């Protein structure tokens, strides 16, 4: 099966639309979302509607759970907490209902999915090989997908131990052997100093992963954030991709 993996959309509608157009141009069998549909950005309802319509598999992330009122907002940065509160006030009932029906992990497919990590599907940022090695021990399937850090990454555990690296744009990896933990990067708020929206193509027949980036209308996302009265920095950071 040819999959498009998206994650950390964060209510950035222009970024999501650009990624969906790119995915449609490539042509895939299914779209899977790793969560954090809302938070930070100004278009929670339209993003949730598109994810609900388009994604065959969909997880909930920590920002989504924050909006549901099920996480202490002291664990978020001040700007992130402000965006969660704004989303609680602004989001449609359909959006909240949709998020409430999702889980932060799904181990029922050929590839396992976790919003954050196999060890802690809600909060753990997997950024280092030693940490990834412990997570890979716990993952339910040979290949797992994670989001949350907003950085396109891969970790591979074989006979020689566990190694990992940031994934370059357009890079591909043959994942037919060993145990892999793969992050597509973020659609709506990249943090690897590349402002373009990220998605991952995953071929589970040929076992090839390919990381893509898509330019989008950042001005439009920033204007929506300003119009919503959300903290300025949430818009500014989109231009630098961090
Ligand atoms: Zn996120």
mmCIF file of C-alpha atoms and ligand atoms in Angstrom:
data_model
loop_
_atom_site.group_PDB
_atom_site.id
_atom_site.type_symbol
_atom_site.label_atom_id
_atom_site.label_comp_id
_atom_site.label_asym_id
_atom_site.label_seq_id
_atom_site.Cartn_x
_atom_site.Cartn_y
_atom_site.Cartn_z
ATOM 1 C CA UNK A 1 0.000 0.000 0.000
ATOM 2 C CA UNK A 2 1.159 3.523 -0.769
ATOM 3 C CA UNK A 3 0.533 5.801 2.226
ATOM 4 C CA UNK A 4 0.803 9.544 2.792
ATOM 5 C CA UNK A 5 1.700 10.268 6.423
ATOM 6 C CA UNK A 6 0.932 13.732 7.785
ATOM 7 C CA UNK A 7 1.406 15.065 11.303
ATOM 8 C CA UNK A 8 1.243 18.214 13.447
ATOM 9 C CA UNK A 9 -1.034 20.233 11.179
ATOM 10 C CA UNK A 10 -1.728 22.665 14.040
ATOM 11 C CA UNK A 11 -4.695 24.440 12.446
ATOM 12 C CA UNK A 12 -2.561 25.761 9.581
ATOM 13 C CA UNK A 13 -5.032 25.509 6.693
ATOM 14 C CA UNK A 14 -2.856 26.930 3.879
ATOM 15 C CA UNK A 15 -0.132 24.396 4.769
ATOM 16 C CA UNK A 16 -2.614 21.509 4.915
ATOM 17 C CA UNK A 17 -4.193 22.459 1.584
ATOM 18 C CA UNK A 18 -0.767 22.628 -0.096
ATOM 19 C CA UNK A 19 0.226 19.230 1.314
ATOM 20 C CA UNK A 20 -3.069 17.608 0.265
ATOM 21 C CA UNK A 21 -2.636 18.984 -3.272
ATOM 22 C CA UNK A 22 0.903 17.567 -3.406
ATOM 23 C CA UNK A 23 -0.292 14.196 -2.086
ATOM 24 C CA UNK A 24 -3.116 14.106 -4.643
ATOM 25 C CA UNK A 25 -0.656 14.843 -7.421
ATOM 26 C CA UNK A 26 1.557 11.914 -6.323
ATOM 27 C CA UNK A 27 -1.461 9.659 -5.872
ATOM 28 C CA UNK A 28 -1.621 7.409 -2.783
ATOM 29 C CA UNK A 29 -3.932 4.691 -1.472
ATOM 30 C CA UNK A 30 -4.518 6.152 1.994
ATOM 31 C CA UNK A 31 -3.695 9.165 4.156
ATOM 32 C CA UNK A 32 -2.795 8.704 7.827
ATOM 33 C CA UNK A 33 -2.566 11.540 10.364
ATOM 34 C CA UNK A 34 -0.409 11.333 13.514
ATOM 35 C CA UNK A 35 -2.278 14.016 15.475
ATOM 36 C CA UNK A 36 -2.048 17.609 16.700
ATOM 37 C CA UNK A 37 -4.647 18.716 14.189
ATOM 38 C CA UNK A 38 -5.251 21.912 16.196
ATOM 39 C CA UNK A 39 -3.293 24.306 18.450
ATOM 40 C CA UNK A 40 -0.993 27.209 17.421
ATOM 41 C CA UNK A 41 -2.917 28.085 14.233
ATOM 42 C CA UNK A 42 -6.190 29.809 13.439
ATOM 43 C CA UNK A 43 -8.174 27.292 11.342
ATOM 44 C CA UNK A 44 -9.042 24.381 13.653
ATOM 45 C CA UNK A 45 -12.457 23.597 12.172
ATOM 46 C CA UNK A 46 -11.481 23.459 8.518
ATOM 47 C CA UNK A 47 -8.349 21.426 9.316
ATOM 48 C CA UNK A 48 -10.315 18.932 11.438
ATOM 49 C CA UNK A 49 -12.938 18.623 8.707
ATOM 50 C CA UNK A 50 -10.291 17.895 6.049
ATOM 51 C CA UNK A 51 -8.540 15.336 8.273
ATOM 52 C CA UNK A 52 -11.857 13.646 9.075
ATOM 53 C CA UNK A 53 -12.773 13.551 5.368
ATOM 54 C CA UNK A 54 -9.410 12.519 3.974
ATOM 55 C CA UNK A 55 -7.575 10.370 6.540
ATOM 56 C CA UNK A 56 -8.260 6.647 6.889
ATOM 57 C CA UNK A 57 -6.306 6.595 10.155
ATOM 58 C CA UNK A 58 -6.139 9.555 12.542
ATOM 59 C CA UNK A 59 -4.556 10.045 15.977
ATOM 60 C CA UNK A 60 -5.079 12.655 18.682
ATOM 61 C CA UNK A 61 -2.052 14.711 19.876
ATOM 62 C CA UNK A 62 -1.217 16.565 23.087
ATOM 63 C CA UNK A 63 -2.547 19.915 21.797
ATOM 64 C CA UNK A 64 -5.785 18.245 20.706
ATOM 65 C CA UNK A 65 -6.107 16.647 24.159
ATOM 66 C CA UNK A 66 -5.399 20.049 25.722
ATOM 67 C CA UNK A 67 -8.333 21.507 23.787
ATOM 68 C CA UNK A 68 -10.511 18.687 25.135
ATOM 69 C CA UNK A 69 -9.622 19.899 28.638
ATOM 70 C CA UNK A 70 -7.915 16.629 29.528
ATOM 71 C CA UNK A 71 -4.344 17.938 30.017
ATOM 72 C CA UNK A 72 -2.953 20.489 32.492
ATOM 73 C CA UNK A 73 -2.158 23.590 30.410
ATOM 74 C CA UNK A 74 0.789 24.374 32.731
ATOM 75 C CA UNK A 75 2.664 21.702 30.784
ATOM 76 C CA UNK A 76 2.391 23.876 27.623
ATOM 77 C CA UNK A 77 4.450 26.979 26.778
ATOM 78 C CA UNK A 78 2.535 30.253 27.418
ATOM 79 C CA UNK A 79 1.903 30.856 23.691
ATOM 80 C CA UNK A 80 0.821 27.247 23.150
ATOM 81 C CA UNK A 81 -1.503 27.404 26.166
ATOM 82 C CA UNK A 82 -2.992 30.674 24.828
ATOM 83 C CA UNK A 83 -3.682 28.951 21.504
ATOM 84 C CA UNK A 84 -5.278 25.968 23.270
ATOM 85 C CA UNK A 85 -7.584 28.321 25.220
ATOM 86 C CA UNK A 86 -8.451 30.237 22.046
ATOM 87 C CA UNK A 87 -9.266 26.938 20.309
ATOM 88 C CA UNK A 88 -11.469 25.873 23.249
ATOM 89 C CA UNK A 89 -13.457 29.105 22.840
ATOM 90 C CA UNK A 90 -13.524 29.115 19.028
ATOM 91 C CA UNK A 91 -13.733 25.543 17.760
ATOM 92 C CA UNK A 92 -17.024 24.120 16.541
ATOM 93 C CA UNK A 93 -18.695 21.315 18.473
ATOM 94 C CA UNK A 94 -18.067 18.992 15.486
ATOM 95 C CA UNK A 95 -14.311 19.609 15.786
ATOM 96 C CA UNK A 96 -14.274 18.819 19.507
ATOM 97 C CA UNK A 97 -16.424 15.721 18.985
ATOM 98 C CA UNK A 98 -14.114 14.498 16.244
ATOM 99 C CA UNK A 99 -10.980 14.939 18.384
ATOM 100 C CA UNK A 100 -12.654 13.257 21.351
ATOM 101 C CA UNK A 101 -13.138 10.100 19.297
ATOM 102 C CA UNK A 102 -9.406 9.650 18.545
ATOM 103 C CA UNK A 103 -6.585 7.831 20.375
ATOM 104 C CA UNK A 104 -2.870 8.836 20.589
ATOM 105 C CA UNK A 105 -1.683 5.396 19.399
ATOM 106 C CA UNK A 106 -2.867 2.809 16.890
ATOM 107 C CA UNK A 107 -1.146 -0.582 16.737
ATOM 108 C CA UNK A 108 -3.796 -2.315 14.640
ATOM 109 C CA UNK A 109 -2.110 -1.853 11.238
ATOM 110 C CA UNK A 110 0.968 -3.261 9.517
ATOM 111 C CA UNK A 111 2.844 -0.172 10.699
ATOM 112 C CA UNK A 112 2.301 1.135 14.256
ATOM 113 C CA UNK A 113 1.438 4.803 14.838
ATOM 114 C CA UNK A 114 2.066 6.966 17.906
ATOM 115 C CA UNK A 115 1.608 10.714 18.188
ATOM 116 C CA UNK A 116 4.773 11.166 20.296
ATOM 117 C CA UNK A 117 6.541 7.843 21.032
ATOM 118 C CA UNK A 118 5.878 4.125 21.585
ATOM 119 C CA UNK A 119 6.784 4.615 25.277
ATOM 120 C CA UNK A 120 4.655 7.723 25.840
ATOM 121 C CA UNK A 121 2.254 8.317 22.930
ATOM 122 C CA UNK A 122 1.272 11.790 24.190
ATOM 123 C CA UNK A 123 4.387 13.638 25.442
ATOM 124 C CA UNK A 124 7.822 12.133 24.722
ATOM 125 C CA UNK A 125 9.977 13.951 22.127
ATOM 126 C CA UNK A 126 12.138 11.335 20.386
ATOM 127 C CA UNK A 127 15.224 13.171 19.133
ATOM 128 C CA UNK A 128 18.269 11.041 20.053
ATOM 129 C CA UNK A 129 19.432 7.577 19.048
ATOM 130 C CA UNK A 130 19.866 6.243 22.630
ATOM 131 C CA UNK A 131 16.312 7.247 23.454
ATOM 132 C CA UNK A 132 15.006 5.908 20.135
ATOM 133 C CA UNK A 133 16.656 2.549 20.906
ATOM 134 C CA UNK A 134 14.558 2.234 24.081
ATOM 135 C CA UNK A 135 11.407 3.258 22.211
ATOM 136 C CA UNK A 136 12.017 0.824 19.360
ATOM 137 C CA UNK A 137 12.209 -1.988 21.953
ATOM 138 C CA UNK A 138 8.623 -1.143 22.907
ATOM 139 C CA UNK A 139 7.041 -0.583 19.510
ATOM 140 C CA UNK A 140 4.357 -3.030 18.450
ATOM 141 C CA UNK A 141 5.479 -3.411 14.829
ATOM 142 C CA UNK A 142 8.808 -3.548 13.006
ATOM 143 C CA UNK A 143 8.171 -0.087 11.540
ATOM 144 C CA UNK A 144 6.586 2.703 13.580
ATOM 145 C CA UNK A 145 5.577 6.276 12.842
ATOM 146 C CA UNK A 146 5.786 9.186 15.276
ATOM 147 C CA UNK A 147 5.167 12.941 15.106
ATOM 148 C CA UNK A 148 5.287 15.542 17.907
ATOM 149 C CA UNK A 149 8.873 16.865 17.521
ATOM 150 C CA UNK A 150 8.047 18.568 14.189
ATOM 151 C CA UNK A 151 11.401 17.375 12.790
ATOM 152 C CA UNK A 152 11.644 14.871 9.907
ATOM 153 C CA UNK A 153 13.742 12.077 11.359
ATOM 154 C CA UNK A 154 14.441 8.386 11.182
ATOM 155 C CA UNK A 155 15.996 5.901 13.575
ATOM 156 C CA UNK A 156 17.004 2.379 12.627
ATOM 157 C CA UNK A 157 17.868 -0.453 15.004
ATOM 158 C CA UNK A 158 19.874 -3.354 13.602
ATOM 159 C CA UNK A 159 22.597 -5.758 14.721
ATOM 160 C CA UNK A 160 25.060 -2.863 15.128
ATOM 161 C CA UNK A 161 22.839 -0.848 17.462
ATOM 162 C CA UNK A 162 20.573 2.113 16.820
ATOM 163 C CA UNK A 163 21.386 5.005 14.531
ATOM 164 C CA UNK A 164 19.398 8.006 13.387
ATOM 165 C CA UNK A 165 19.476 11.209 11.388
ATOM 166 C CA UNK A 166 17.412 14.114 10.224
ATOM 167 C CA UNK A 167 15.860 13.316 6.838
ATOM 168 C CA UNK A 168 16.795 15.551 3.902
ATOM 169 C CA UNK A 169 14.137 16.854 1.544
ATOM 170 C CA UNK A 170 13.435 14.320 -1.169
ATOM 171 C CA UNK A 171 15.520 11.704 0.668
ATOM 172 C CA UNK A 172 14.392 8.115 0.606
ATOM 173 C CA UNK A 173 15.193 5.182 2.841
ATOM 174 C CA UNK A 174 14.929 1.468 2.174
ATOM 175 C CA UNK A 175 13.210 0.098 5.242
ATOM 176 C CA UNK A 176 12.793 -3.545 4.242
ATOM 177 C CA UNK A 177 14.991 -4.786 7.080
ATOM 178 C CA UNK A 178 15.700 -3.854 10.707
ATOM 179 C CA UNK A 179 13.409 -1.900 13.033
ATOM 180 C CA UNK A 180 12.523 1.681 12.112
ATOM 181 C CA UNK A 181 11.034 4.659 13.901
ATOM 182 C CA UNK A 182 10.117 7.381 11.405
ATOM 183 C CA UNK A 183 8.902 10.978 11.774
ATOM 184 C CA UNK A 184 7.400 12.753 8.736
ATOM 185 C CA UNK A 185 7.994 16.256 10.127
ATOM 186 C CA UNK A 186 5.218 18.799 10.587
ATOM 187 C CA UNK A 187 2.627 20.069 8.114
ATOM 188 C CA UNK A 188 1.732 23.255 9.947
ATOM 189 C CA UNK A 189 4.701 24.226 12.079
ATOM 190 C CA UNK A 190 8.067 22.841 10.896
ATOM 191 C CA UNK A 191 10.946 23.213 13.389
ATOM 192 C CA UNK A 192 13.979 22.207 11.343
ATOM 193 C CA UNK A 193 14.612 25.729 9.944
ATOM 194 C CA UNK A 194 12.891 24.805 6.673
ATOM 195 C CA UNK A 195 9.543 26.651 6.596
ATOM 196 C CA UNK A 196 7.983 24.376 3.962
ATOM 197 C CA UNK A 197 5.229 21.967 4.995
ATOM 198 C CA UNK A 198 6.350 18.347 5.419
ATOM 199 C CA UNK A 199 4.820 14.967 4.604
ATOM 200 C CA UNK A 200 6.064 11.395 4.227
ATOM 201 C CA UNK A 201 5.362 8.898 1.486
ATOM 202 C CA UNK A 202 5.483 5.304 2.740
ATOM 203 C CA UNK A 203 5.356 2.326 0.393
ATOM 204 C CA UNK A 204 4.650 -0.773 2.489
ATOM 205 C CA UNK A 205 5.075 -3.155 -0.476
ATOM 206 C CA UNK A 206 8.511 -1.978 -1.624
ATOM 207 C CA UNK A 207 9.279 -0.755 1.952
ATOM 208 C CA UNK A 208 10.531 2.661 0.939
ATOM 209 C CA UNK A 209 10.024 5.884 2.889
ATOM 210 C CA UNK A 210 10.346 9.239 1.138
ATOM 211 C CA UNK A 211 10.273 12.693 2.801
ATOM 212 C CA UNK A 212 8.674 15.601 0.919
ATOM 213 C CA UNK A 213 8.409 19.361 1.518
ATOM 214 C CA UNK A 214 5.863 21.741 0.009
ATOM 215 C CA UNK A 215 5.955 25.562 -0.122
ATOM 216 C CA UNK A 216 2.712 27.239 0.915
ATOM 217 C CA UNK A 217 1.220 30.705 1.453
ATOM 218 C CA UNK A 218 2.724 31.515 4.864
ATOM 219 C CA UNK A 219 1.383 35.103 4.745
ATOM 220 C CA UNK A 220 -2.159 33.713 4.683
ATOM 221 C CA UNK A 221 -1.544 31.564 7.773
ATOM 222 C CA UNK A 222 0.098 34.466 9.621
ATOM 223 C CA UNK A 223 -2.765 36.848 8.747
ATOM 224 C CA UNK A 224 -5.284 34.338 10.092
ATOM 225 C CA UNK A 225 -3.283 34.053 13.346
ATOM 226 C CA UNK A 226 -3.198 37.864 13.688
ATOM 227 C CA UNK A 227 -6.917 38.199 12.888
ATOM 228 C CA UNK A 228 -7.715 35.604 15.570
ATOM 229 C CA UNK A 229 -5.758 37.621 18.147
ATOM 230 C CA UNK A 230 -3.336 34.751 18.789
ATOM 231 C CA UNK A 231 0.229 35.555 20.007
ATOM 232 C CA UNK A 232 2.348 37.148 17.220
ATOM 233 C CA UNK A 233 5.230 34.731 17.717
ATOM 234 C CA UNK A 234 3.028 31.838 16.529
ATOM 235 C CA UNK A 235 2.905 33.509 13.116
ATOM 236 C CA UNK A 236 6.489 34.811 13.047
ATOM 237 C CA UNK A 237 8.018 31.405 13.674
ATOM 238 C CA UNK A 238 6.371 30.012 10.526
ATOM 239 C CA UNK A 239 8.679 32.138 8.330
ATOM 240 C CA UNK A 240 11.845 30.684 9.865
ATOM 241 C CA UNK A 241 10.592 27.137 10.337
ATOM 242 C CA UNK A 242 11.410 26.918 14.020
HETATM 243 ZN ZN1 LIG B 1 2.682 19.247 17.562
#
